[in-house]
Coordinates of C-alpha atoms and ligand atoms in Angstrom, one line a residue:
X1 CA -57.9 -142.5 68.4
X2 CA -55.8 -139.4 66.9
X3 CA -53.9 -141.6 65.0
X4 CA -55.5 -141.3 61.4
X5 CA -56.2 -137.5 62.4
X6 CA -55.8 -135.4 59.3
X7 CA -56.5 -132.0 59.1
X8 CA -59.5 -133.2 56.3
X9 CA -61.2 -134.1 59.4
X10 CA -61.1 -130.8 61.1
X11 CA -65.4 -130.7 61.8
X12 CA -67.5 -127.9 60.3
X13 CA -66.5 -124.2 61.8
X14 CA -69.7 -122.0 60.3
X15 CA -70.6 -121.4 63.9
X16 CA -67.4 -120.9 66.0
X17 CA -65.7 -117.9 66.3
X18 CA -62.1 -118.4 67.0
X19 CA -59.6 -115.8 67.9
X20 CA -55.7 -117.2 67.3
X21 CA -52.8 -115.0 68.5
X22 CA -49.7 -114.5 66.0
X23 CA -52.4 -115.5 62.7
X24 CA -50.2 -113.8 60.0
X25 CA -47.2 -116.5 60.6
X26 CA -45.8 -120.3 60.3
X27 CA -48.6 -122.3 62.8
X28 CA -50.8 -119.3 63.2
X29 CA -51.3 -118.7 59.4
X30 CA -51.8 -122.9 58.6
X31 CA -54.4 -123.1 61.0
X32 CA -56.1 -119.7 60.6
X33 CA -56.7 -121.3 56.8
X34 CA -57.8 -124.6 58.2
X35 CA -60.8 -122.9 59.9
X36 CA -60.9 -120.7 57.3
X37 CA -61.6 -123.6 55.1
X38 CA -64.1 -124.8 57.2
X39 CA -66.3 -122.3 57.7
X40 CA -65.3 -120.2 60.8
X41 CA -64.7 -116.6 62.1
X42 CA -61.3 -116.0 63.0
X43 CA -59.8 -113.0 64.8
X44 CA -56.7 -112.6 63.7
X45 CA -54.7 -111.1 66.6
X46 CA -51.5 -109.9 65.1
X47 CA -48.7 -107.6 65.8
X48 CA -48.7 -105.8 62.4
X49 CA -52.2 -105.3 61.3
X50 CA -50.3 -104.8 57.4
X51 CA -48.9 -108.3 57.6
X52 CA -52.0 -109.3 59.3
X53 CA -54.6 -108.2 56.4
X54 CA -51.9 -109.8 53.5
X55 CA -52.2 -113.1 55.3
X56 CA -55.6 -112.9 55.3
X57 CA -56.0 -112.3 52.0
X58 CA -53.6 -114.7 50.9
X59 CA -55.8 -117.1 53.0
X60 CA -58.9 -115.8 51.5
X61 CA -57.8 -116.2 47.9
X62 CA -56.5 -119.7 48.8
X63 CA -59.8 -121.5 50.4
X64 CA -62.1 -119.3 48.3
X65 CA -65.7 -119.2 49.4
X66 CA -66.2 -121.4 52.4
X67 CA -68.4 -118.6 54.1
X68 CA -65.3 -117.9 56.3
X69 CA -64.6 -114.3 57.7
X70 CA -61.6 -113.1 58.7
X71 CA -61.1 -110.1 60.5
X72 CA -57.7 -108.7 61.5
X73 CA -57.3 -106.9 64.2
X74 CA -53.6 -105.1 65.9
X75 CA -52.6 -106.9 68.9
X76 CA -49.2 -106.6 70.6
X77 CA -48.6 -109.2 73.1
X78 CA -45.3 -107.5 74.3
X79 CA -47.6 -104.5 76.0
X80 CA -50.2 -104.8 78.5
X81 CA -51.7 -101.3 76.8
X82 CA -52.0 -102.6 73.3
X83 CA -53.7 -105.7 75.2
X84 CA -55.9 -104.4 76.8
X85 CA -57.2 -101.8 74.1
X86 CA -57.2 -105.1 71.7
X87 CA -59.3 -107.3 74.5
X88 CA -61.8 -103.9 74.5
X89 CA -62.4 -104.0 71.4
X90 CA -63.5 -107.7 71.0
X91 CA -65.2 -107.5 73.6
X92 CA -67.8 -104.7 72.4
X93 CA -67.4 -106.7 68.6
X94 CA -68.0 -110.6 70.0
X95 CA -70.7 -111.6 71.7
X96 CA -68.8 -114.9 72.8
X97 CA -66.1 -116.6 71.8
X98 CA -65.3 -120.9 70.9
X99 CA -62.3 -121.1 70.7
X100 CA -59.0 -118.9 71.7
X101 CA -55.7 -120.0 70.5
X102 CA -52.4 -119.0 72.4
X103 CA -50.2 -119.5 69.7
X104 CA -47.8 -116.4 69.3
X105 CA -44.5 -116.7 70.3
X106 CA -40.5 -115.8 69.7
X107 CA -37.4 -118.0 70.3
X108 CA -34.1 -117.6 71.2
X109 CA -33.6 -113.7 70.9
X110 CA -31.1 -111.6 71.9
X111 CA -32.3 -110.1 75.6
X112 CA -34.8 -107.1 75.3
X113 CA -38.0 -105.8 77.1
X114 CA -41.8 -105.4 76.5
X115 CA -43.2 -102.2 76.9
X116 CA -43.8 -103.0 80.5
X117 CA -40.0 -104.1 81.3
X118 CA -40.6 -108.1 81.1
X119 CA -38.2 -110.1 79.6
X120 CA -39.2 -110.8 75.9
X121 CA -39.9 -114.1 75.4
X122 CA -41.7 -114.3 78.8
X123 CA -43.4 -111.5 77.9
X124 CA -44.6 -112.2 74.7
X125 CA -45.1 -116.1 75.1
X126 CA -46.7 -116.1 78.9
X127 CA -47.6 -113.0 80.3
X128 CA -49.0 -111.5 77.2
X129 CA -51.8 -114.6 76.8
X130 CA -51.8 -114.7 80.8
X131 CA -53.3 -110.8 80.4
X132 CA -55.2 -111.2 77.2
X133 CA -56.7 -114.6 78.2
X134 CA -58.2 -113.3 81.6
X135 CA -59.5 -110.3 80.1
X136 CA -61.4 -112.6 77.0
X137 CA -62.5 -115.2 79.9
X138 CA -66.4 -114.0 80.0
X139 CA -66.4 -113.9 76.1
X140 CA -65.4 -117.8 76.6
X141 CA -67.3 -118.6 79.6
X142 CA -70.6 -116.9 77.3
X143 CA -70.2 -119.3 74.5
X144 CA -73.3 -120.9 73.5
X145 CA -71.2 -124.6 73.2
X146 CA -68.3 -125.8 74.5
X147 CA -65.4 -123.5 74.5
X148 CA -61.6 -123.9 74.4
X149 CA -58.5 -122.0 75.4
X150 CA -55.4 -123.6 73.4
X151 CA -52.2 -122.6 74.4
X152 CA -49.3 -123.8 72.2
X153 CA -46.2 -124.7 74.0
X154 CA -43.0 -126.2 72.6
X155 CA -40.8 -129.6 73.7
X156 CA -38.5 -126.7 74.8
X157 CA -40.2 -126.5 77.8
X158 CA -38.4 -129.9 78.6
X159 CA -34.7 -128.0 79.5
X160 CA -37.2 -125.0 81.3
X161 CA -37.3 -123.7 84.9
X162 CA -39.2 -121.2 86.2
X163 CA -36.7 -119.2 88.2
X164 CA -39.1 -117.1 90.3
X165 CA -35.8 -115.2 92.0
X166 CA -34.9 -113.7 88.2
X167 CA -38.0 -114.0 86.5
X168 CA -37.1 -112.1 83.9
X169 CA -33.5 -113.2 83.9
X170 CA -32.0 -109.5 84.5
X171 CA -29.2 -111.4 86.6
X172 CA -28.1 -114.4 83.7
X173 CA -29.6 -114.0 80.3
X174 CA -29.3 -117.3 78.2
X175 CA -31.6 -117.1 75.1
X176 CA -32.5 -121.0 75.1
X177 CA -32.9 -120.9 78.9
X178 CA -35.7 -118.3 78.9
X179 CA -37.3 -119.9 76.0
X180 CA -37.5 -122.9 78.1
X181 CA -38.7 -120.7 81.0
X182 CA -41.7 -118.8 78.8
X183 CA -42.7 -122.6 77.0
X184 CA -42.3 -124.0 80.8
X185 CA -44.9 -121.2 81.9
X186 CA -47.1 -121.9 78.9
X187 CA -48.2 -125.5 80.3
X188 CA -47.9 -124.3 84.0
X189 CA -50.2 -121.4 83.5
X190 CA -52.8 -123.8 80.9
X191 CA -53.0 -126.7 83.5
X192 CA -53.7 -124.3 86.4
X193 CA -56.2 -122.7 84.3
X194 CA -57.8 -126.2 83.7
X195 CA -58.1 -127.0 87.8
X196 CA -59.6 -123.5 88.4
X197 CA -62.0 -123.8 85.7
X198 CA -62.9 -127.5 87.9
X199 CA -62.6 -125.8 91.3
X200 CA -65.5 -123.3 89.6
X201 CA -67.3 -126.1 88.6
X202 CA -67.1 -124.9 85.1
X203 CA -67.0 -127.8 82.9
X204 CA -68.0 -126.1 79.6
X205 CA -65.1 -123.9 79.1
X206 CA -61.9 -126.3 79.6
X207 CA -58.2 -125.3 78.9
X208 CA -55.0 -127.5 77.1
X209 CA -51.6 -127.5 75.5
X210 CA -50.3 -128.6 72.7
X211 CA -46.9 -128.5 70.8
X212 CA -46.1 -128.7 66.9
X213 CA -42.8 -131.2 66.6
X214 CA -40.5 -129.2 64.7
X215 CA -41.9 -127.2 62.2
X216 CA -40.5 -124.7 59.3
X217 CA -41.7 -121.3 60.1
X218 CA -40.2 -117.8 61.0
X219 CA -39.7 -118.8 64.6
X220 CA -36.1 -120.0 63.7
X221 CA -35.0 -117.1 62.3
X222 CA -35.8 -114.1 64.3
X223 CA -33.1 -115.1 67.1
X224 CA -30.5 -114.7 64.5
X225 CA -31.2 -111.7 62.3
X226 CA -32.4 -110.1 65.4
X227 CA -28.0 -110.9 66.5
X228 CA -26.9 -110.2 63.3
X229 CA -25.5 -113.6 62.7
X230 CA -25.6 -114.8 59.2
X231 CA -24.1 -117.8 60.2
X232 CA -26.7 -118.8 62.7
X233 CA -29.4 -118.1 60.4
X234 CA -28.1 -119.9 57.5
X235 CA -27.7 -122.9 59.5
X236 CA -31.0 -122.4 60.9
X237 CA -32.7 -122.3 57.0
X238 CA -30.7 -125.1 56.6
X239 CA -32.2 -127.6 59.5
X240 CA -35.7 -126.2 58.2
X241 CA -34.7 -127.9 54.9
X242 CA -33.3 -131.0 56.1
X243 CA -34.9 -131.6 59.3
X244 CA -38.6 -130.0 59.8
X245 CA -41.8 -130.8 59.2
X246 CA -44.4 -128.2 57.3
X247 CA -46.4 -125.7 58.6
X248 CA -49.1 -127.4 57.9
X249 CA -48.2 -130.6 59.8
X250 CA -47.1 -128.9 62.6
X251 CA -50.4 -127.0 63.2
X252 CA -52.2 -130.4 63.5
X253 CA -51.7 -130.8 66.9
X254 CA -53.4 -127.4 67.7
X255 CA -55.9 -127.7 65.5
X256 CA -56.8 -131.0 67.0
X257 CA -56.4 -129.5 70.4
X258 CA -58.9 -126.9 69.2
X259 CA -61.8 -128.9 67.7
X260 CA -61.1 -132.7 68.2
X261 CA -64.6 -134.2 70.2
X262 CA -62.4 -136.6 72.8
X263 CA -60.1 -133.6 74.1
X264 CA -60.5 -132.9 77.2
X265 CA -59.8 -130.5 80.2
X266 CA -55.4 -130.5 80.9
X267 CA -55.1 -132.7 77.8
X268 CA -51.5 -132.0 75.7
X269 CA -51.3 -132.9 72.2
X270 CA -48.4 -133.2 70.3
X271 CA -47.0 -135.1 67.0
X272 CA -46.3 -139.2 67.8
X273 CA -44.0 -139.7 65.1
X274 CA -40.2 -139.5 64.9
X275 CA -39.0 -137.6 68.6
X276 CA -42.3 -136.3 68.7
X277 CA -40.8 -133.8 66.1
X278 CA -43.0 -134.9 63.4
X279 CA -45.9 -136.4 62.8
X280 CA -50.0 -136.6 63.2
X281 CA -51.3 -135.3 66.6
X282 CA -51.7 -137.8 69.7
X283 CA -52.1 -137.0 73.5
X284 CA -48.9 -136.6 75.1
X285 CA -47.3 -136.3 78.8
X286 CA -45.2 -133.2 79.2
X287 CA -42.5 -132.9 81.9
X288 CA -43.2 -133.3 85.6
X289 CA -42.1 -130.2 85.9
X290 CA -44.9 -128.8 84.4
X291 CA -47.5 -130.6 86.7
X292 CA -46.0 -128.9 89.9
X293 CA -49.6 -127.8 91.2
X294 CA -46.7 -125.3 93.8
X295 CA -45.2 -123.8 91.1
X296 CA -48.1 -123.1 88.7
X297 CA -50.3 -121.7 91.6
X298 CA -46.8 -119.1 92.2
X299 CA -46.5 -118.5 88.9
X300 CA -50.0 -117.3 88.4
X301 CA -49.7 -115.0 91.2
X302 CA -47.0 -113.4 89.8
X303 CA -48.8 -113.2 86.9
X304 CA -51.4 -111.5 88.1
X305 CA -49.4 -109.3 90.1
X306 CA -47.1 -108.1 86.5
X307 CA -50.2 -108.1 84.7
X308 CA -53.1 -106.6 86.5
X309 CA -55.2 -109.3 85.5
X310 CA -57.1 -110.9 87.7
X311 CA -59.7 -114.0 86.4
X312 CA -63.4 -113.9 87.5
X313 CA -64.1 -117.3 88.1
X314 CA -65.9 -117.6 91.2
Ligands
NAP401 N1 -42.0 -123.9 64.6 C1 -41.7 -124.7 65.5 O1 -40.9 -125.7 65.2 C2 -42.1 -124.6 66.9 C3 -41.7 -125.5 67.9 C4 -42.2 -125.5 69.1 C5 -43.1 -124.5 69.5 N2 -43.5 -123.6 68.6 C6 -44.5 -122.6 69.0 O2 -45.4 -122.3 68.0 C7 -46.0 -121.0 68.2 C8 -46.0 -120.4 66.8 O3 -44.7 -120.2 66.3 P1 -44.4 -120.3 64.7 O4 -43.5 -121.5 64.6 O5 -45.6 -120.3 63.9 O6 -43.5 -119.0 64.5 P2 -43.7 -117.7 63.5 O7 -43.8 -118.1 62.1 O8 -42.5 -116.9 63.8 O9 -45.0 -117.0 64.0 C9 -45.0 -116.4 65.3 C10 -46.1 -115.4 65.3 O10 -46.1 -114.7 66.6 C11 -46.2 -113.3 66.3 N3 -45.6 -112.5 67.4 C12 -44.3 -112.4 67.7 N4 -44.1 -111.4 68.6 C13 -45.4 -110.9 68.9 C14 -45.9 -109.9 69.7 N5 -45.1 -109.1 70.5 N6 -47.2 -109.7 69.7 C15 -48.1 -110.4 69.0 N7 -47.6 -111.4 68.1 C16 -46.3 -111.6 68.1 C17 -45.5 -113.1 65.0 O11 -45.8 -111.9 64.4 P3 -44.8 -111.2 63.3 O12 -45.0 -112.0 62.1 O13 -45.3 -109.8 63.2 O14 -43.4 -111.3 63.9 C18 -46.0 -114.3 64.2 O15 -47.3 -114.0 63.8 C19 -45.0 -120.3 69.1 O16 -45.7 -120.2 70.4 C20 -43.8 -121.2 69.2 O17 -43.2 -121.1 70.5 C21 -43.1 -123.6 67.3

């Protein structure tokens, strides 16, 4: 039952180590400081390691001494160099890793590239944890426990397609469209991850998704101040006020995703209250779009073939 899930009944963290994408921000931030308040090590993969260490200590200062560490560390998801130096480095400073949240993402910007010339937000919300997840794979599969990969996705990826002719929507650029596309890709690429972890046999390691509702963060205004548009972004501060949840509630679902003992393997979790906008974490359906077994297997080929990365999992 998630029902009477609270964040109070996140379990002890003094022996995970848990690395969360985007841990300076909105979701990121909330639940970096939920496992911070229990006891964990967190990685905190950021963009800006500045903003990175002022969350932290913000974070720090806020649980006080729960035997938590945090340690930032510069990660860009929009380049496959910065990726790959980050996924190094972790690699010679972690014996294993628990838990590894996909949480980093933008919304609704104006068109631009990565470093490698993908289309932002698929970039940034797919490929990028496509790349840094395979490469952090034997970290997970060497964890002592039971080990998750959490990928956070978005209701968004209810008006996605995956259109594997314009992947990166060179021809037709619609900001909301390749949102959907990147939060689309974000279930296809966790379920398919899930079903190669089974055909493996590897039951320890297991992979889901999760979404937050509608939550107050940043996300909601980058898409406008990166346009310019004062209108846009006042009305987006606005619907924050009037219509979202916290940070804090919105996180839940991830965080239960992350620790919660009945989760299992292609599970989604999102919030059950109002249009699953709000609300304490439950397991959810997402779209049968994002069970096409065709699409996901095509999409991580591509993936691979963008990225480099290949996963050992024979
Ligand atoms: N808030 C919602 O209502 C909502 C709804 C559905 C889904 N989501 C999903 O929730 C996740 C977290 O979003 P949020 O609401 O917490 O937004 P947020 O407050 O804007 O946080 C996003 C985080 O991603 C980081 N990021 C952006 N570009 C990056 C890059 N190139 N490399 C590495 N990190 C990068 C940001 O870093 P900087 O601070 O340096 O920019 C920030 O730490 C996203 O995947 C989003 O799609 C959110």
């Amino acid at each position: 039952m998630t029902a009477d899930w609270e964040r109070t009944q996140l379990p002890d963290c003094t022996d995970k180590t848990i690395l969360i994408t985007g841990a300076n921000s909105g979701l990121g931030f909330e639940a970096t400081k939920a496992f911070a308040a229990h006891g964990a090590t967190v990685v905190m993969a950021c963009r800006s390691t500045e903003r990175g260490k002022a969350a932290a200590e913000e974070i720090a200062e806020t649980v006080g001494n729960t035997g938590a560490t945090l340690n930032v560390h510069n990660c860009d998801l929009g380049s496959l160099d910065s990726i790959a130096s980050f996924a190094a480095d972790i690699k010679q400073a972690y014996a294993s890793l628990d838990i590894l949240c996909n949480n980093a993402g933008v919304m609704a910007i104006p068109r631009q590239e990565t470093a490698d010339g993908f289309e932002m937000q698929l970039g940034v919300n797919h490929l990028g944890h496509f790349a840094l997840t395979g490469q952090l794979l034997e970290l997970l599969l060497d964890s002592e426990g039971a080990s998750r990969v959490v990928t956070h996705s978005s209701g968004a990826h209810e008006m996605g397609t995956v259109d594997f002719d314009d992947l990166h929507r060179e021809r037709s650029y619609g900001k909301w469209e390749a949102y959907g596309q990147s939060k689309l890709a974000n279930l296809l690429f966790a379920y398919e991850l899930q079903r190669r972890l089974e055909e493996a046999t590897i039951t320890e390691t297991i992979s889901v998704a999760c979404h937050p509702g509608y939550a107050a963060t940043n996300l909601q205004y980058r898409g406008p101040e990166e346009a310019g548009s004062r209108v846009r972004l006042g009305l987006m501060k606005a619907a924050n006020v009037l219509f979202a949840q916290s940070a804090e509630q919105g996180a839940l679902p991830m965080l239960y995703a992350a620790t919660a003992p009945d989760v299992a393997g292609g599970d989604y979790y999102g919030p059950g209250g109002l249009l699953n906008m709000r609300g304490l974490p439950e397991k959810q359906s997402s779209s049968e779009a994002s069970y096409d077994e065709e699409d996901a297997q095509r999409l991580w080929e591509e993936s691979e073939a963008l990225t480099g990365v290949t996963y050992e999992l024979a």
